[in-house]
Amino acid sequence: MKRIFSFILPAVLAVAACNFQAEAQQSQKTQYRVFGVAFYNLENLFDTLNTNGTYDLEFSPAGARQWNGHKYWNKIHNMAYAISQMTSKTTPKGPAIIGVSEIENKSVLDDLVNDPQIRAWGLQVVHHDSPDRRGVDVGLLYNPRFFRFESVENYTLKIEGYDSFRTRDQMVVTGILGNQRVSVIVNHWPSRIGGQEQSSYLREAAAALNKQIADSLWAADPNRGIIIMGDLNDDPDDKSIKEVLNAKKKSSQVDAQGFYNPWWSLLRDKGIGTLAYKGDWNLFDQIIISGNLVSENAAEAGLQFFKEHVYNDDFLIDPNGTRQGYPLRTFASGMWLNGYSDHFPVEVFFKQAVKPVVKK
C-alpha cells in the first residue's frame, strides 16, 4: 500500500498544480475600460430670440413656427432624454464625448446639459460662433470624468472663386481620452441644396480641409488619435469621403495615419441609415477614425475601436403618416410634432486595456 500511495500522490499534486495555473491564467485576463464617442444633429436647436435677422425670425414667437418658450423647453427636454438613453452596461454614464450640430449658440447647449435628465453627468460645453448664414454652429459636449480637455481650434472653409460662401467652421477639440491624446474634428458639411452632383465640390473641399487638419496634427504628433465626426451630407461611398478622405471600408486596409469608416456596410448591406428622404435612407452622420485607433495598428495600451451603433430606438421613430419609420422630427410640413430630430444619433466605442487584476 505504501508503494501505491507514493505513486498516486505526485499525480494528484500535478493535477492540482495544473488547476492552480489555469485559475491564475483565468484571473489575469486583460480588463478593459470602454469609452463612447457620439454625434447628434440636434435639428435647429434655436432659442426664441431673433438675433440673426430674417432667418432667425422663423425661430421666434412671431415667426412662422411660433417658436415660443413652451416649444423650446420641450425641445430641450426631448433632446436631453434622447442623450440620456445613450448608455450601456459598459458606459452607464453615457458617451465620453458628444459632437453636435445645428445649434444656434452656447446658451442652448448650456440649457441642454443642465436638463435634470443628464445634469448629473456634469457635461461640459465647447462652442464657437461660425460664419454660417443660417446662424447654426457645431459644438462638443464632454464628460470630464473620461475626457480631459486641452484645447480647441476652429477652421473656416473657404472656396476659391466663391467669396460670398459661408458655412459652419470645423471645430478641432484636443484632449486626453482614457490615457491617449486625441483630436476630434466636429463637422457639418455644406448641404445638398441644388442637387448632390452640383454641390459635391463643396463637400469635397470640406473633406480636403479635414485631411489638411489631420496631416498638420500628425506632423506635430504622429501618435495622436484623430476622430472625424459630423453630419457630412454625404454617404460613406460618396467621393468626399471615399476618395478625398480616403476612408477605408475595411480596417485591415488602413495605415496608422489613414482613416477607417465603419459605416459602409451598415448602410449598403443592412439598409440602416440616420435620415430618410422620399423613401431612401442616407447615413450622413458618421464618425470616422484614424488607423492608429483600430486594433491592427493601435498601441497595446491605446484606444481600440470595436463597435459602431445607430440609435434608432422606437421613441425616436415617427409612427404616423407618410413619414412612418423615419426619425421623429420637431416639425414636419409646418406642423409641430414635438419630436426629437430629423437625424438619428450615432456612436462608436473604444476599449482600452488596463492592468490585469490577479485574484488571490
Coordinates of C-alpha atoms in Angstrom, one line a residue:
M1 CA 0.0 0.0 0.0
K2 CA 2.8 2.4 0.7
R3 CA 4.2 1.9 -2.8
I4 CA 0.8 2.6 -4.3
F5 CA 0.3 5.8 -2.3
S6 CA 3.7 7.1 -3.2
F7 CA 2.8 6.7 -6.9
I8 CA -0.6 8.4 -6.7
L9 CA 0.4 11.5 -4.7
P10 CA 2.7 13.1 -7.3
A11 CA -0.1 12.6 -9.9
V12 CA -2.6 14.3 -7.5
L13 CA -0.2 17.2 -6.9
A14 CA 0.4 17.6 -10.7
V15 CA -3.3 17.9 -11.3
A16 CA -3.7 20.4 -8.5
A17 CA -0.8 22.4 -9.9
C18 CA -2.4 22.4 -13.4
N19 CA -5.7 23.6 -11.9
F20 CA -4.0 26.3 -10.0
Q21 CA -2.1 27.5 -13.1
A22 CA -5.3 27.6 -15.1
E23 CA -7.1 29.6 -12.4
A24 CA -4.2 32.0 -12.3
Q25 CA -4.3 32.5 -16.0
Q26 CA -8.1 33.0 -15.9
S27 CA -7.7 35.6 -13.1
Q28 CA -5.2 37.5 -15.2
K29 CA -7.3 38.1 -18.3
T30 CA -7.0 41.6 -19.6
Q31 CA -9.5 44.0 -18.3
Y32 CA -10.8 46.9 -20.4
R33 CA -12.3 50.3 -19.9
V34 CA -14.9 51.4 -22.6
F35 CA -15.4 54.9 -23.9
G36 CA -18.2 56.0 -26.1
V37 CA -17.9 58.8 -28.7
A38 CA -21.1 60.1 -30.2
F39 CA -22.5 62.6 -32.7
Y40 CA -26.0 64.0 -32.9
N41 CA -27.5 66.6 -35.3
L42 CA -30.0 68.3 -33.0
E43 CA -32.1 69.8 -35.8
N44 CA -32.4 73.5 -35.4
L45 CA -31.9 73.9 -31.7
F46 CA -32.6 77.6 -31.6
D47 CA -33.5 79.8 -28.7
T48 CA -36.6 82.1 -29.0
L49 CA -34.8 85.4 -29.6
N50 CA -34.5 86.9 -33.0
T51 CA -30.8 87.9 -33.2
N52 CA -30.0 86.9 -36.7
G53 CA -32.5 88.9 -38.8
T54 CA -34.7 87.2 -41.4
Y55 CA -33.8 83.6 -40.8
D56 CA -33.9 83.8 -37.0
L57 CA -37.4 85.3 -37.2
E58 CA -38.6 81.8 -38.1
F59 CA -37.5 80.6 -34.7
S60 CA -39.2 83.3 -32.6
P61 CA -42.7 83.7 -31.2
A62 CA -43.6 86.0 -34.1
G63 CA -42.2 83.7 -36.8
A64 CA -43.9 81.1 -38.9
R65 CA -43.1 78.3 -36.4
Q66 CA -44.3 80.3 -33.5
W67 CA -41.2 79.2 -31.6
N68 CA -42.1 80.1 -28.0
G69 CA -40.8 79.1 -24.6
H70 CA -43.1 76.1 -24.4
K71 CA -41.8 74.6 -27.6
Y72 CA -38.2 75.5 -26.9
W73 CA -38.2 73.8 -23.4
N74 CA -40.0 70.8 -24.8
K75 CA -37.2 70.5 -27.4
I76 CA -34.5 70.8 -24.7
H77 CA -36.3 68.1 -22.7
N78 CA -36.6 65.8 -25.7
M79 CA -33.0 66.1 -26.8
A80 CA -31.8 65.6 -23.2
Y81 CA -34.0 62.5 -22.9
A82 CA -32.5 61.1 -26.2
I83 CA -29.0 61.7 -24.9
S84 CA -29.8 60.1 -21.5
Q85 CA -30.7 56.9 -23.4
M86 CA -27.2 56.6 -24.9
T87 CA -26.0 54.3 -22.2
S88 CA -24.9 50.7 -22.0
K89 CA -23.6 48.3 -19.3
T90 CA -20.0 49.4 -20.1
T91 CA -20.9 53.1 -20.4
P92 CA -23.5 53.7 -17.7
K93 CA -22.7 57.4 -17.6
G94 CA -23.2 57.9 -21.3
P95 CA -20.7 58.9 -24.0
A96 CA -17.4 60.5 -23.0
I97 CA -17.8 62.9 -26.0
I98 CA -20.8 64.0 -27.9
G99 CA -20.4 66.2 -31.0
V100 CA -23.4 68.2 -32.0
S101 CA -24.6 70.3 -35.0
E102 CA -27.5 72.6 -35.9
I103 CA -27.3 74.6 -32.6
E104 CA -27.7 78.4 -32.6
N105 CA -25.3 79.3 -29.7
K106 CA -23.7 78.3 -26.5
S107 CA -26.7 79.1 -24.4
V108 CA -28.8 76.4 -25.9
L109 CA -26.1 73.9 -25.1
D110 CA -25.9 75.2 -21.5
D111 CA -29.6 74.7 -21.2
L112 CA -29.3 71.2 -22.6
V113 CA -26.6 69.9 -20.3
N114 CA -28.4 71.4 -17.3
D115 CA -31.6 69.5 -18.0
P116 CA -32.3 67.2 -15.0
Q117 CA -32.2 64.1 -17.1
I118 CA -28.4 64.4 -17.8
R119 CA -27.3 67.1 -15.3
A120 CA -25.7 64.6 -13.0
W121 CA -23.2 63.6 -15.8
G122 CA -21.6 67.0 -15.5
L123 CA -21.2 67.5 -19.2
Q124 CA -19.0 70.5 -20.3
V125 CA -19.6 72.6 -23.4
V126 CA -17.2 73.6 -26.2
H127 CA -18.7 76.1 -28.7
H128 CA -17.7 78.6 -31.3
D129 CA -19.8 81.1 -33.4
S130 CA -19.5 80.1 -37.0
P131 CA -20.0 82.5 -40.0
D132 CA -22.8 80.3 -41.3
R133 CA -25.6 82.4 -42.9
R134 CA -28.4 80.4 -41.2
G135 CA -26.7 81.0 -37.8
V136 CA -26.1 77.4 -36.9
D137 CA -22.9 76.0 -35.4
V138 CA -21.3 72.8 -34.3
G139 CA -20.3 72.1 -30.8
L140 CA -19.0 69.5 -28.4
L141 CA -20.1 68.1 -25.1
Y142 CA -17.7 66.1 -22.9
N143 CA -17.7 64.3 -19.6
P144 CA -14.6 65.5 -17.7
R145 CA -14.5 62.1 -15.8
F146 CA -13.4 60.5 -19.1
F147 CA -12.1 63.2 -21.3
R148 CA -9.6 65.8 -20.2
F149 CA -10.0 68.9 -22.4
E150 CA -6.8 70.6 -23.6
S151 CA -7.5 73.0 -26.5
V152 CA -9.9 74.0 -29.3
E153 CA -9.2 75.4 -32.7
N154 CA -11.6 76.4 -35.4
Y155 CA -11.1 76.3 -39.2
T156 CA -13.1 78.2 -41.7
L157 CA -13.9 76.6 -45.1
K158 CA -13.1 78.9 -48.0
I159 CA -14.0 78.2 -51.6
E160 CA -11.7 79.7 -54.3
G161 CA -13.7 82.0 -56.5
Y162 CA -16.8 81.9 -54.2
D163 CA -16.1 84.8 -51.9
S164 CA -19.6 85.0 -50.5
F165 CA -19.6 81.4 -49.4
R166 CA -20.4 80.9 -45.7
T167 CA -20.8 77.6 -43.8
R168 CA -20.1 76.0 -40.4
D169 CA -16.5 76.1 -39.2
Q170 CA -14.7 72.9 -38.5
M171 CA -14.0 72.6 -34.7
V172 CA -11.0 70.7 -33.5
V173 CA -11.1 69.7 -29.9
T174 CA -8.0 68.1 -28.4
G175 CA -7.7 66.3 -25.1
I176 CA -6.9 63.0 -23.3
L177 CA -9.5 60.2 -23.7
G178 CA -8.6 57.4 -21.4
N179 CA -4.8 57.9 -21.4
Q180 CA -4.4 58.7 -25.1
R181 CA -4.3 62.1 -26.8
V182 CA -7.0 62.5 -29.4
S183 CA -8.2 65.3 -31.6
V184 CA -11.9 65.4 -32.5
I185 CA -12.9 67.3 -35.7
V186 CA -16.6 68.2 -35.5
N187 CA -18.2 68.9 -38.8
H188 CA -21.4 70.0 -40.5
W189 CA -20.5 70.0 -44.2
P190 CA -22.3 72.0 -46.9
S191 CA -25.8 70.7 -47.8
R192 CA -27.0 69.2 -51.0
I193 CA -29.2 72.1 -51.9
G194 CA -29.2 72.4 -55.7
G195 CA -28.6 68.7 -56.0
Q196 CA -25.9 66.2 -54.9
E197 CA -23.7 66.4 -58.0
Q198 CA -23.9 70.2 -58.3
S199 CA -22.9 70.7 -54.7
S200 CA -20.4 67.8 -54.3
Y201 CA -17.4 70.1 -54.8
L202 CA -18.3 71.9 -51.6
R203 CA -18.2 68.8 -49.5
E204 CA -15.1 67.6 -51.3
A205 CA -13.5 70.9 -50.2
A206 CA -14.7 70.3 -46.7
A207 CA -13.1 66.8 -46.7
A208 CA -9.9 68.3 -48.1
L209 CA -9.8 70.7 -45.2
N210 CA -10.3 67.8 -42.7
K211 CA -7.4 66.0 -44.3
Q212 CA -5.2 69.0 -44.2
I213 CA -6.0 69.5 -40.5
A214 CA -5.3 65.8 -39.8
D215 CA -1.9 66.0 -41.6
S216 CA -0.9 69.0 -39.6
L217 CA -1.8 67.4 -36.3
W218 CA 0.2 64.2 -37.2
A219 CA 3.2 66.3 -38.3
A220 CA 3.3 67.6 -34.7
D221 CA 2.3 64.3 -33.0
P222 CA 2.5 61.2 -35.1
N223 CA 0.8 59.0 -32.4
R224 CA -2.2 61.2 -31.9
G225 CA -5.6 59.6 -32.5
I226 CA -7.9 61.6 -34.8
I227 CA -11.7 61.3 -34.9
I228 CA -13.7 62.9 -37.7
M229 CA -17.4 63.3 -36.9
G230 CA -20.4 65.1 -38.1
D231 CA -23.3 65.5 -40.5
L232 CA -21.3 65.2 -43.6
N233 CA -24.2 65.4 -46.0
D234 CA -22.6 62.6 -48.0
D235 CA -22.7 58.8 -47.6
P236 CA -19.6 56.7 -46.9
D237 CA -19.2 55.8 -50.6
D238 CA -19.5 59.3 -51.9
K239 CA -16.4 61.0 -53.4
S240 CA -15.7 63.4 -50.5
I241 CA -15.3 60.5 -48.0
K242 CA -14.3 57.6 -50.2
E243 CA -11.7 59.4 -52.3
V244 CA -10.8 62.8 -50.7
L245 CA -10.6 61.5 -47.1
N246 CA -9.7 58.0 -48.5
A247 CA -11.7 56.5 -45.6
K248 CA -11.5 52.7 -46.0
K249 CA -14.3 50.2 -45.7
K250 CA -12.1 47.6 -44.0
S251 CA -9.9 48.2 -41.0
S252 CA -7.2 45.9 -42.3
Q253 CA -6.7 48.2 -45.3
V254 CA -5.9 51.3 -43.1
D255 CA -2.4 52.6 -42.3
A256 CA -1.8 54.2 -38.9
Q257 CA -2.2 57.6 -40.4
G258 CA -5.1 56.8 -42.6
F259 CA -8.8 56.6 -41.9
Y260 CA -11.3 53.8 -41.3
N261 CA -15.0 54.3 -41.9
P262 CA -17.1 51.7 -40.0
W263 CA -20.4 52.8 -41.5
W264 CA -20.2 51.4 -45.1
S265 CA -21.7 48.0 -44.5
L266 CA -24.4 49.3 -42.1
L267 CA -25.9 51.4 -44.9
R268 CA -25.2 49.3 -48.0
D269 CA -25.5 45.8 -46.6
K270 CA -28.1 46.3 -43.9
G271 CA -30.0 49.3 -45.1
I272 CA -29.6 51.2 -41.8
G273 CA -29.3 55.0 -42.1
T274 CA -29.6 58.1 -40.0
L275 CA -32.1 60.1 -42.1
A276 CA -34.6 59.4 -44.8
Y277 CA -35.9 61.4 -47.8
K278 CA -38.6 60.2 -50.2
G279 CA -38.3 56.6 -49.2
D280 CA -34.5 56.4 -49.4
W281 CA -32.1 56.2 -46.4
N282 CA -28.8 58.0 -46.1
L283 CA -26.1 57.7 -43.5
F284 CA -24.8 61.3 -43.4
D285 CA -24.0 61.2 -39.7
Q286 CA -20.7 59.4 -39.4
I287 CA -17.7 59.0 -37.0
I288 CA -14.5 58.2 -38.9
I289 CA -11.5 57.1 -37.0
S290 CA -7.8 57.2 -37.7
G291 CA -5.9 54.0 -38.4
N292 CA -3.9 54.1 -35.1
L293 CA -7.2 53.6 -33.2
V294 CA -8.1 50.3 -34.9
S295 CA -6.8 47.1 -33.4
E296 CA -4.4 46.3 -36.2
N297 CA -2.4 49.5 -35.6
A298 CA -3.3 50.5 -32.0
A299 CA -0.7 50.6 -29.3
E300 CA -1.1 47.8 -26.7
A301 CA -2.5 50.1 -24.1
G302 CA -4.1 52.5 -26.5
L303 CA -7.7 53.1 -27.6
Q304 CA -9.0 50.4 -29.9
F305 CA -12.2 50.8 -31.8
F306 CA -14.6 47.8 -31.5
K307 CA -18.1 48.8 -32.4
E308 CA -20.4 51.3 -34.0
H309 CA -24.1 52.0 -33.4
V310 CA -27.0 54.0 -34.8
Y311 CA -29.6 54.9 -32.2
N312 CA -32.9 54.2 -34.0
D313 CA -34.9 53.3 -30.9
D314 CA -38.7 53.3 -31.2
F315 CA -39.2 56.5 -29.3
L316 CA -37.1 58.3 -31.9
I317 CA -39.2 57.0 -34.8
D318 CA -42.3 58.6 -36.4
P319 CA -45.2 56.1 -36.1
N320 CA -47.6 58.0 -38.4
G321 CA -48.4 59.0 -42.0
T322 CA -46.0 59.3 -44.9
R323 CA -43.0 59.7 -42.5
Q324 CA -43.7 56.4 -40.7
G325 CA -40.5 54.8 -39.8
Y326 CA -38.5 58.0 -40.3
P327 CA -36.8 59.9 -37.5
L328 CA -39.5 61.8 -35.4
R329 CA -38.6 65.4 -36.0
T330 CA -39.6 68.6 -34.4
F331 CA -41.6 70.0 -37.3
A332 CA -42.9 68.4 -40.5
S333 CA -44.9 70.2 -43.2
G334 CA -45.1 73.2 -40.9
M335 CA -46.7 71.2 -38.1
W336 CA -45.1 71.0 -34.7
L337 CA -44.7 67.3 -33.8
N338 CA -42.9 67.8 -30.5
G339 CA -40.3 65.3 -31.7
Y340 CA -36.6 65.0 -31.5
S341 CA -34.5 65.4 -34.7
D342 CA -34.7 64.5 -38.4
H343 CA -31.4 62.6 -37.8
F344 CA -30.7 59.6 -35.6
P345 CA -27.6 59.9 -33.3
V346 CA -24.6 57.6 -33.8
E347 CA -21.8 56.4 -31.5
V348 CA -18.6 54.4 -31.7
F349 CA -17.0 52.6 -28.9
F350 CA -13.4 52.2 -27.9
K351 CA -11.8 49.8 -25.4
Q352 CA -8.6 50.4 -23.6
A353 CA -6.6 47.7 -21.7
V354 CA -6.0 48.3 -18.0
K355 CA -3.6 46.4 -15.7
P356 CA -5.0 42.9 -15.1
V357 CA -6.2 42.2 -11.6
V358 CA -4.7 39.0 -10.1
K359 CA -7.1 37.2 -7.7
K360 CA -5.6 35.8 -4.6

